[in-house]
Each structure stands twice: as C-alpha cells, then as structure tokens.
Coordinates of C-alpha atoms in Angstrom, one line a residue:
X1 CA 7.3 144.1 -104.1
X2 CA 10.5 145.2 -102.1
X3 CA 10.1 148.1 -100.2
X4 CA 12.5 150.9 -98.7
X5 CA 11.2 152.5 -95.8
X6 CA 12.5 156.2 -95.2
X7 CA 11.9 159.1 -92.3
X8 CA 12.1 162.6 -93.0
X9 CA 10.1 165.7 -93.3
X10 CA 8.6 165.3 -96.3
X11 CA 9.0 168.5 -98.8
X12 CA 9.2 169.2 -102.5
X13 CA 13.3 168.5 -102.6
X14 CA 13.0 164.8 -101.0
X15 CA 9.7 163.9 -103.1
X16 CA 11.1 164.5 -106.4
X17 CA 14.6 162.9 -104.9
X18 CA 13.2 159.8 -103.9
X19 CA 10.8 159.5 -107.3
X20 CA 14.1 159.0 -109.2
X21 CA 15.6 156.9 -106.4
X22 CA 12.6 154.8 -107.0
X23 CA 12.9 154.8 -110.4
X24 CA 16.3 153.5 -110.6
X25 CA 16.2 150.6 -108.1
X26 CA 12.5 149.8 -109.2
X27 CA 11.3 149.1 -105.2
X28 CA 8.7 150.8 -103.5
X29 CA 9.7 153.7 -101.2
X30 CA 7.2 154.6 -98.6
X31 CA 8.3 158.2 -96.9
X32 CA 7.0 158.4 -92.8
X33 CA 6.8 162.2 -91.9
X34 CA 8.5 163.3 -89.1
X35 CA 6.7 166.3 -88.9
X36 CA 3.1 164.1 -89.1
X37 CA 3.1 161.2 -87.4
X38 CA 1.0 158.7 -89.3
X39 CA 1.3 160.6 -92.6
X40 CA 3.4 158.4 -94.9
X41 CA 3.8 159.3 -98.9
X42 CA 3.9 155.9 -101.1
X43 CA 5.7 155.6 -104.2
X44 CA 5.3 153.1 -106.8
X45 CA 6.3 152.7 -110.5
X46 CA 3.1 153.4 -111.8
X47 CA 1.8 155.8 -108.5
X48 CA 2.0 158.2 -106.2
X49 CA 0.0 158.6 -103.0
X50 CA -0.4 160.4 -99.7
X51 CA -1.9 158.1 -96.9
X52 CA -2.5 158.8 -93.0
X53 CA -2.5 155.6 -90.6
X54 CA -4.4 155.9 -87.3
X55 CA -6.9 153.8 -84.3
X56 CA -9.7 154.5 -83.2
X57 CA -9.8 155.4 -79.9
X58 CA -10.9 153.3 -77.1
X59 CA -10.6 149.5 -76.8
X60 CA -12.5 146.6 -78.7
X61 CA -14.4 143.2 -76.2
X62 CA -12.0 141.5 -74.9
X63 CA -9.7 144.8 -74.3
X64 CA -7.9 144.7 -77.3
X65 CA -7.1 148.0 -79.2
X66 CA -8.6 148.5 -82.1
X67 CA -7.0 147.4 -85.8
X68 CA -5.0 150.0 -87.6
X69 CA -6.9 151.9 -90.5
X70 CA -5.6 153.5 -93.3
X71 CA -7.1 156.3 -95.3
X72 CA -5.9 157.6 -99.1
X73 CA -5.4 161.4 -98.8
X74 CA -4.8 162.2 -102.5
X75 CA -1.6 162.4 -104.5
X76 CA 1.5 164.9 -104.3
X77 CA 0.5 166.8 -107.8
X78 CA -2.9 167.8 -106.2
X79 CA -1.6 167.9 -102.5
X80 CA 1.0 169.3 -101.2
X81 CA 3.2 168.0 -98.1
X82 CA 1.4 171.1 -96.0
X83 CA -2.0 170.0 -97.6
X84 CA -1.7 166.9 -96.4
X85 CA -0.5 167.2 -93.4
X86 CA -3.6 169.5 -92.8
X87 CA -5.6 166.8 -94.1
X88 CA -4.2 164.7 -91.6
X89 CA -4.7 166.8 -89.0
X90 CA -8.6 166.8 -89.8
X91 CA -9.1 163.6 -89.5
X92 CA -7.0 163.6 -86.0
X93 CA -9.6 165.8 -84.9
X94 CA -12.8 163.3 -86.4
X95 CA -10.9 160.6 -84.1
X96 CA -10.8 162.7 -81.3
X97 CA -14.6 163.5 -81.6
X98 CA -15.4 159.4 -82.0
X99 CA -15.7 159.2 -85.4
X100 CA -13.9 156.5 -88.0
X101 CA -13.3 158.3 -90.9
X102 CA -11.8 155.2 -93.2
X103 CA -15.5 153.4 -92.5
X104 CA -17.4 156.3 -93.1
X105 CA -15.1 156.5 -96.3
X106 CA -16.2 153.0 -97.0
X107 CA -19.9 153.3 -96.4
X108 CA -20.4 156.4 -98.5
X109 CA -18.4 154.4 -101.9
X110 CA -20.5 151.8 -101.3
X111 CA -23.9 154.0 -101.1
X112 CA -22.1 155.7 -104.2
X113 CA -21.9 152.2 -106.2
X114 CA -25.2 151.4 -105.0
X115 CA -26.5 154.4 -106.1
X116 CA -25.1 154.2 -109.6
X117 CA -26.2 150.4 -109.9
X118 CA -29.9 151.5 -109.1
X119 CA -29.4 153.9 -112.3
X120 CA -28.9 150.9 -114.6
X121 CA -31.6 149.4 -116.3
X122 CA -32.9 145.5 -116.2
X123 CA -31.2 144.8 -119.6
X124 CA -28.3 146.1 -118.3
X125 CA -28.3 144.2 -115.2
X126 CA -29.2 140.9 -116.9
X127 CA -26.4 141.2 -119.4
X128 CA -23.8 141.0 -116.0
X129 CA -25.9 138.6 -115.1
X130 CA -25.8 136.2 -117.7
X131 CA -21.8 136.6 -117.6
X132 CA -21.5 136.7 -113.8
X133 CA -23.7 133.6 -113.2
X134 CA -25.0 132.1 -116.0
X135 CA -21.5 131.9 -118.0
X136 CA -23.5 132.9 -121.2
X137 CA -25.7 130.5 -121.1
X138 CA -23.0 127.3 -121.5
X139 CA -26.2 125.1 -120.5
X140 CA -28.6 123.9 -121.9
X141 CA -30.3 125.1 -118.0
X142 CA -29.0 128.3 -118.4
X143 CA -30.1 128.8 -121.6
X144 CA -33.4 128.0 -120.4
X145 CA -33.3 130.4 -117.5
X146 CA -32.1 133.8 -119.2
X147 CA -34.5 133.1 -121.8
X148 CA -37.3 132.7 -119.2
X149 CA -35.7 136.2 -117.7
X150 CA -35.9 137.6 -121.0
X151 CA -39.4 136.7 -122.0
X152 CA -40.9 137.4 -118.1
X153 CA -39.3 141.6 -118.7
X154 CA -40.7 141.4 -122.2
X155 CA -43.7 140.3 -121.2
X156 CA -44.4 143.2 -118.3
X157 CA -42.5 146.0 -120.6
X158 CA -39.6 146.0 -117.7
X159 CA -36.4 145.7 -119.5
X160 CA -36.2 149.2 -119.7
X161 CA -37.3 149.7 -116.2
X162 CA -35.0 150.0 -112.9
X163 CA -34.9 147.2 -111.1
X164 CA -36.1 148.8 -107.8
X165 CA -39.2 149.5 -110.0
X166 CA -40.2 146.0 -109.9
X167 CA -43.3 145.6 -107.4
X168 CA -44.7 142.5 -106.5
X169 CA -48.0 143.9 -108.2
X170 CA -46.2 142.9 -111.7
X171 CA -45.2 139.2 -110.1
X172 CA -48.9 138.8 -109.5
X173 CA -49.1 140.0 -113.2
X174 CA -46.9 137.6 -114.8
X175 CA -49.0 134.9 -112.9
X176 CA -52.1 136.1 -114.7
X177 CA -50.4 136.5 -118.3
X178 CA -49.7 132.5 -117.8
X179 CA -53.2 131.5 -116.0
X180 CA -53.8 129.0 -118.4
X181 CA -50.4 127.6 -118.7
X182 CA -48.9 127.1 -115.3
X183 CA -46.1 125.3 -116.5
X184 CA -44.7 128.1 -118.5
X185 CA -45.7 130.6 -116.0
X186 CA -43.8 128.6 -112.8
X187 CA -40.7 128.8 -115.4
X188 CA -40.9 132.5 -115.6
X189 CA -41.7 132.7 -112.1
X190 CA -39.0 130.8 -110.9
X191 CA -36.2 132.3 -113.5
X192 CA -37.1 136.0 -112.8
X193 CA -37.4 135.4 -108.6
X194 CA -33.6 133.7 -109.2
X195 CA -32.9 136.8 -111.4
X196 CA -33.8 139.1 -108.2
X197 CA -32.0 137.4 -105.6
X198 CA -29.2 137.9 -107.4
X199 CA -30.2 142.3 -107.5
X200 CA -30.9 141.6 -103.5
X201 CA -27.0 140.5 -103.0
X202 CA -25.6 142.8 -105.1
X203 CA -27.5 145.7 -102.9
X204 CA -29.5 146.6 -106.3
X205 CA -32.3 146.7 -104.9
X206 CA -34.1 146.1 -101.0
X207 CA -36.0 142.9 -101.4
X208 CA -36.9 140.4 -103.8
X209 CA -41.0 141.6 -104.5
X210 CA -41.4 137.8 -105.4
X211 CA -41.4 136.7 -101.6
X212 CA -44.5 139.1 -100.9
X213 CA -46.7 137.3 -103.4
X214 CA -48.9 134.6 -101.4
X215 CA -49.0 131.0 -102.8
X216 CA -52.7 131.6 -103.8
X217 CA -51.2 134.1 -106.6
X218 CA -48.8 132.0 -107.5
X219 CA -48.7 129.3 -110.8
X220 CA -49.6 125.9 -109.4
X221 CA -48.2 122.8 -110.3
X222 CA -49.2 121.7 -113.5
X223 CA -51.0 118.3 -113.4
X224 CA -48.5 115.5 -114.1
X225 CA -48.7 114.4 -117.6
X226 CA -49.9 110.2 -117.8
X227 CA -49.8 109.3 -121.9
X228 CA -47.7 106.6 -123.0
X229 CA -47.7 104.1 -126.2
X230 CA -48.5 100.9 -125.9
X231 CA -46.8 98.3 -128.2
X232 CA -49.5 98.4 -131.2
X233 CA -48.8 102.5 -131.3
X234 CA -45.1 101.8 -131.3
X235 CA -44.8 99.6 -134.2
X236 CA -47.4 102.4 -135.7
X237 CA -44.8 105.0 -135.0
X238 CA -41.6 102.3 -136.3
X239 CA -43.5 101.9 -139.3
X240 CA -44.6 104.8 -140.7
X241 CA -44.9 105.8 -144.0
X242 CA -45.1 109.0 -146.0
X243 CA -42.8 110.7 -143.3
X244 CA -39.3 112.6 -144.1
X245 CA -36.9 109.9 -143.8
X246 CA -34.2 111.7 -141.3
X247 CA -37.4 112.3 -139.2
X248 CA -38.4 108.5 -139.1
X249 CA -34.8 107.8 -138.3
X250 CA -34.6 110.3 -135.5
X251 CA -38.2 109.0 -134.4
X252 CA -36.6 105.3 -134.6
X253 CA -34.2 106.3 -132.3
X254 CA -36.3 108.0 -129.6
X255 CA -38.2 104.8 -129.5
X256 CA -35.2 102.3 -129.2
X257 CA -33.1 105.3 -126.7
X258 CA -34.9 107.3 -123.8
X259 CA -33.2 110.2 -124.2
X260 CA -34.4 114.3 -124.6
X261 CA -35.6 115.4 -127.6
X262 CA -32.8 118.0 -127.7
X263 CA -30.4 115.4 -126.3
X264 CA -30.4 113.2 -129.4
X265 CA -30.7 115.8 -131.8
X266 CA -27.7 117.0 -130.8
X267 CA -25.6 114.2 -131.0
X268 CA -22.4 114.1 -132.9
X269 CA -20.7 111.6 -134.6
X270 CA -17.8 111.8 -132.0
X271 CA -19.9 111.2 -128.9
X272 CA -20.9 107.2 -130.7
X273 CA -18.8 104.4 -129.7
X274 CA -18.6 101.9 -132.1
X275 CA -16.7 99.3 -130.5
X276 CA -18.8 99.9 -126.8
X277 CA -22.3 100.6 -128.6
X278 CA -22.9 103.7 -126.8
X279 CA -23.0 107.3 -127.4
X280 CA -22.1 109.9 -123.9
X281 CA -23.1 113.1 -123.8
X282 CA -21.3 115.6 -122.1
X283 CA -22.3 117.9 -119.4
X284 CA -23.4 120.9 -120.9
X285 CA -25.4 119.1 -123.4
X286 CA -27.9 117.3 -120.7
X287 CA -30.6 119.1 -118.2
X288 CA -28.7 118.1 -115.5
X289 CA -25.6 119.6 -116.7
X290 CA -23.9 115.7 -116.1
X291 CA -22.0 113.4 -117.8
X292 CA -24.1 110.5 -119.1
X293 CA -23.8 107.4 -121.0
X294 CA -26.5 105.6 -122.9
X295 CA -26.0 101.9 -123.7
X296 CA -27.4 101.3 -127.6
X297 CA -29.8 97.9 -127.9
X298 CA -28.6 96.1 -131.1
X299 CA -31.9 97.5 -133.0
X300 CA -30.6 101.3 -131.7
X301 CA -27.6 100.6 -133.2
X302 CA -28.8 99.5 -136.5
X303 CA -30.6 102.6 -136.5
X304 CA -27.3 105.2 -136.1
X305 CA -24.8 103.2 -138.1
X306 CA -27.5 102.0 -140.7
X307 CA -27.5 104.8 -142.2
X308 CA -24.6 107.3 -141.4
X309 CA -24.5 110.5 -142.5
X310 CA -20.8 111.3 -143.7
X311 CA -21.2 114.8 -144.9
X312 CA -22.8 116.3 -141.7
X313 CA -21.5 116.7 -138.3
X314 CA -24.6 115.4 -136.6
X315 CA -25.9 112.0 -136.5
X316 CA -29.4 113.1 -137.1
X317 CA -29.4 116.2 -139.3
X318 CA -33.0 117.4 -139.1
X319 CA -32.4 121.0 -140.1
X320 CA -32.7 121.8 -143.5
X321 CA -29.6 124.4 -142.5
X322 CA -26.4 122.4 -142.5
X323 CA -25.3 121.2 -139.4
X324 CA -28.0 123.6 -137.8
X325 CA -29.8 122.9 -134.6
X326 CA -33.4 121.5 -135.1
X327 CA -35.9 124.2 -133.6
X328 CA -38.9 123.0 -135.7
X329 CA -40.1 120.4 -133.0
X330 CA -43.6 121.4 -133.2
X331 CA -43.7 120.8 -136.5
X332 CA -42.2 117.8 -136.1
X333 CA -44.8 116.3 -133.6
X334 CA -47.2 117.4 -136.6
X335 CA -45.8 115.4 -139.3
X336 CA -45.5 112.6 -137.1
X337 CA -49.2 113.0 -136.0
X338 CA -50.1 113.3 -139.2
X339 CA -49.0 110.1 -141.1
X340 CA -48.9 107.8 -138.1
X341 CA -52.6 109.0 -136.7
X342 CA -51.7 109.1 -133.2
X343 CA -53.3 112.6 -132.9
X344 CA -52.1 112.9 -129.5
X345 CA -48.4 111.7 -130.2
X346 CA -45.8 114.1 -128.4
X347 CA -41.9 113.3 -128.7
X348 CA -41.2 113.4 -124.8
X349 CA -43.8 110.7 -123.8
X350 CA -41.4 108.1 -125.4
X351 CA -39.5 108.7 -122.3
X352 CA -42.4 107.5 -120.0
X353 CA -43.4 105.0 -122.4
X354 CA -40.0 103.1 -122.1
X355 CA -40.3 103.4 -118.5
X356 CA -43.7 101.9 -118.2
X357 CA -43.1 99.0 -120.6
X358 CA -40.4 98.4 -119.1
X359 CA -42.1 98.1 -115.8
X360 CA -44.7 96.3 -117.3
X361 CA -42.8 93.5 -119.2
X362 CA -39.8 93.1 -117.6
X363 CA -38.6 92.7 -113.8
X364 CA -36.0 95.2 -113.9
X365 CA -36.1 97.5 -110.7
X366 CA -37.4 100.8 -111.3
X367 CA -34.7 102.9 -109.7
X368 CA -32.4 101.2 -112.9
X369 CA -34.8 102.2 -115.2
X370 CA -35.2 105.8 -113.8
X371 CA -31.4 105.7 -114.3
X372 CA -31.8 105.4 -117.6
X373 CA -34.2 108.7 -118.1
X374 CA -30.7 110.3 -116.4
X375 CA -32.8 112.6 -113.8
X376 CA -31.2 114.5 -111.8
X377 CA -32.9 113.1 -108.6
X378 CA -33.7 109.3 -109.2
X379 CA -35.1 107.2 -106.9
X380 CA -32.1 105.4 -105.8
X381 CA -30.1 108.7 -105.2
X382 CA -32.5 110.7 -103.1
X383 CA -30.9 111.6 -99.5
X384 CA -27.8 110.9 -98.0
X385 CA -27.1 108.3 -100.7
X386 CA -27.0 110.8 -103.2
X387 CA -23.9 112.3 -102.2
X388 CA -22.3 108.4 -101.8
X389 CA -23.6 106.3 -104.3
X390 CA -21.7 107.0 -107.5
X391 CA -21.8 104.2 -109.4
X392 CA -22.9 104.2 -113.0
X393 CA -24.0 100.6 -113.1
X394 CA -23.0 100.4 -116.7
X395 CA -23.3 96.8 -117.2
X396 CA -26.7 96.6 -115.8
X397 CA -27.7 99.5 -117.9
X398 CA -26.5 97.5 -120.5
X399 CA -28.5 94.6 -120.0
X400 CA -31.6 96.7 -119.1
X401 CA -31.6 98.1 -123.0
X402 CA -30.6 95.2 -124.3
X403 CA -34.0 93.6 -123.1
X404 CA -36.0 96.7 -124.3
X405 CA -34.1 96.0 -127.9
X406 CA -35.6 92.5 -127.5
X407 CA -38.9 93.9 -126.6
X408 CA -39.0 96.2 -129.6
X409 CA -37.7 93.1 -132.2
X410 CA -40.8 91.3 -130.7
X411 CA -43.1 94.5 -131.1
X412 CA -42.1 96.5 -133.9
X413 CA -40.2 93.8 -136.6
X414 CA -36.8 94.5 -138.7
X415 CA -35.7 97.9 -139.1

C-alpha cells in the first residue's frame, strides 16, 4: 500500500485532519513527531496506531549497530499525543538502562500464548492436531494414527487431562494395558509419542515423557507372522461352498490380486481399466499413501467383470449398507473359516502366500514380487536407489501376474 509520509507535532487538529486526508486518497499516512523523535502515528483504512522506533544501544560482533525495533504503543482514542509521547519517553529510559523493551514485549506474548495453550485440554489439542497435521485424517495412515491417539487417551482417562499432565508413568501404563498384544500396543505407543512431539514444538508442554521410558518398558516387536496357503488350501478357498456369494467373489479376488484387505474393498468401478486389465488406486486409498497400479491375470479379470455390479458404486459391495464401507472383517475371516475349514485362515496372509508361491514356482526375482505387495520400502528401493529408481516396471509386473493367473488355472480350475 502507498504511503504518505508527513512531519509535524502531532496534536488533536492534525490527527483528525489527516484521518480524512487518508480517507479520501485511500493511502497510508504515517505522522513522524517533531516533538518525539521516533514516535510516528500510523493510519490505515481500517486502523489507527501509535508506534515508537528505536536501537539498542551498543554494537552487535562484527561492529555493526544493532537492527531497528519497533514497539506498538496503543491507539489515539485511548492515547493521547502527550500519552504517548510519555510512553515513548519510558521506554527511552529502559534503553538507557540496557533493556530491549520490543523482546521483552515478545517474550512475555509468547509466555502468555503458552500459558493459555497449557489451559487446553488433550481433546482440544488433538482436534488442531488432526487439522494441522493430519488433514482430517485424508489417509488411510492418518486415520490409523488419530485413531490410535484417540484410543491410547481413552484408554488412560487423559483426554480430559492437560497435556503437561502426561508423565512417563502413564507411557509405562499404556505398555502394560497392551502386554499381551505388542502389536497394538507399539501402534498406540508410536501414535501418541508422534502426538507429543508435536505439544513439544508447539511449546505445550517441556518434553515428550515418551523419551524417558527405557526400551525394557517398552512393547517389543511382535514376532513376524509365517502362515501361508499352499495350493490344495487355495483351490479349498476358490471353491467354497455355502459362503455369501459377494464374499466368495471378494475372496476370489484376494487370491488372484495381492492387494490390502481395505485396498480391494474399496475399489470403484472407475479405478478398473478395461481395455489395460488393471485397476490403480490412488494415494490416499493405499498405506503408503502412493499411487499404485495392479496388473489383473486373465482369471482376476474374469472375477471383476464376471459379475459386475451396475447398481452400486463399489466393485465389491460387501456391506449390507449401500455403497457402505465393509467394517465387518472379522466376521468375514469367520465365515470363511467356517465353510472352507481352514481354521486358521486370515485375509492378509494371501499376501504372503502369493509371494511365497511365487518364489517357489516361478523364477521371478523377489524384489518384482515385493513390488507387487506395493511396500513402501521394497527390497530394490532401499538406500540411495530409493530416491533414483522410479520406474514402475509395468510390463514386467504384467507378466509376473500373468504367470500367477496361470499358476491358479493349474491349481484352482475355471471360475
């Protein structure tokens, strides 16, 4: 914005004169004081403001002087040219003495906002921060995370709490609550330690009371988990009888497609490609929030175009709700344990048992079929070559599915 710098002795007359001066050419006029030197009175369209310029004294390393600071006074209903002038003349004196009035200005608003951020409460706090960094939980990750937040503060009666009430005595807690399921409990750990770095930046509270716990205290890993299916249990799976028929659909297509669980079930009718035989999912619907493309094996394809479903959105509606999400996957793993009589059937292991047949039968390199199970660290981009190797290796993806389609024809017979 223009502005129209003028020197006078600032008094009642030329305030209200140069507010209407302002207000007819619509440009900032800032008024020096002759009387003052430093005191200045800023004019805006919308404001009005004494302010007082000044250096501390003394020189900086190096023997430069140091920067200009500028301190708000108050504004010309409240303060009157003599006021402020004898404001100015106060903090003259505070320079004089040493002193550096704007950053002790600065440092007591910032104890102040620190002070009132300490008087909000953890469901407060986690609110900003799901919509400061965790855009509302856009992914499927940071979904995940809040709800791990949310469940860890449920779980020790916090949400209520302060967050500078949090002691590393209820981390040791949450550990104990999830003894028995370290899994669960490193999620919690790990979300809620994320959750209070974030406090620690924003000067919320003094340190993060998850760093004080000792490794003994803390969830171990959970042993990796080793079951897969071998062909006889597949074509047990393919051919099951008595189960809901979108279920054995959606279970025909975990077998013939390594994707999630929640990956597939999510798939819409827009993310298939015909013509390519493929279906990409986008970002925010994978784990590692990336773009991914699956090549479809002619038996996969069989199984999504087979039997489309034109009045729902989804290409495997497995809700009873329309168009719903499926949430029922437990009850899922029942019915399929249940009429296939693989007690110890679990959707995920499809994964690894695609990558281990694989292995097995074939002499396709492992990194490409790790490619296929779209983590986010695979073996061939580990390291530097991570951050160069971009490739999607489409076509040999292609070919890699193709041969599991064969494998499953051999294993499993005709759809």
């Amino acid at each position: 914005m223009p502005t129209m710098n003028v020197s006078c002795k600032i008094d009642q007359r030329s305030i209200e004169k140069y507010i209407k001066e302002q207000c007819a050419l619509g440009d900032r006029v800032t008024l020096s004081d002759q009387v003052c030197a430093g005191l200045k009175l800023v004019i805006n369209s919308q404001s009005c403001s004494w302010t007082y310029a000044y250096r501390k004294r003394g020189y900086r390393d190096g023997g430069k002087r140091h920067p200009q600071r500028t301190v708000k006074l108050g504004d010309p209903v409240s303060m009157s040219p003599s006021e402020a002038r004898l404001a100015a003349e106060t903090i003259k004196a505070q320079v004089r003495a040493g002193e550096d009035p704007a950053l002790a200005t600065r440092t007591k608003e910032r104890e102040r906002k620190a002070e009132e951020a300490r008087k909000r409460a953890c469901a407060e706090w986690l609110k900003i921060y799901s919509a400061q960094q965790m855009q509302l939980g856009k992914t499927k990750y940071q979904r995940d995370e809040l709800r791990n937040i949310r469940l860890a503060l449920n779980e020790l009666t916090l949400m209520e709490a302060y967050p500078e009430e949090i002691t590393s005595k209820h981390i040791r807690d949450l550990s104990d609550l999830h003894h028995a399921r370290p899994a669960t409990g490193r999620h919690r750990l790990g979300a809620i330690s994320r959750f209070l770095d974030y406090l620690l930046d924003e000067e919320v509270i003094n340190a993060n009371p998850v760093a004080s716990v000792s490794k003994r205290r803390k969830p171990k890993p959970p042993s990796p988990r080793e079951n897969y299916f071998t062909p006889e249990q597949l074509a047990a799976l393919w051919n099951i009888e008595g189960l809901k028929p979108s279920y054995q659909r959606y279970l025909r297509f975990m077998i013939t497609s390594p994707l999630r669980a929640n990956e597939a079930a999510k798939l819409t009718w827009d993310q298939v490609d015909r013509d390519r035989s493929e279906v990409r999912l986008y970002a925010e619907d994978t784990k590692n929030s990336e773009h991914f493309v699956m090549p479809l094996s002619l038996i996969a394809t069989q199984v999504v175009l087979g039997n489309e479903q034109v009045q729902s959105e989804l290409v495997f509606p497995l809700s009873s709700v329309e168009n719903a999400q499926m949430s029922s996957w437990s009850h899922f793993n029942r019915c399929v344990r249940t009429t296939s009589g693989i007690e110890n059937f679990i959707l995920h292991d499809l994964r690894r048992t695609f990558s281990t047949l694989m292995a097995e039968h074939t002499d396709v390199s492992e990194s490409l079929i790790d490619s296929l199970l779209n983590h986010k660290q695979s073996a061939t981009r580990g390291g530097v070559m991570r951050h160069y190797q971009k490739s999607q290796n489409l076509d040999k993806r292609r070919d890699v599915m193709a041969k599991w389609g064969r494998l499953l024809e051999a294993w499993v017979g005709s759809t």
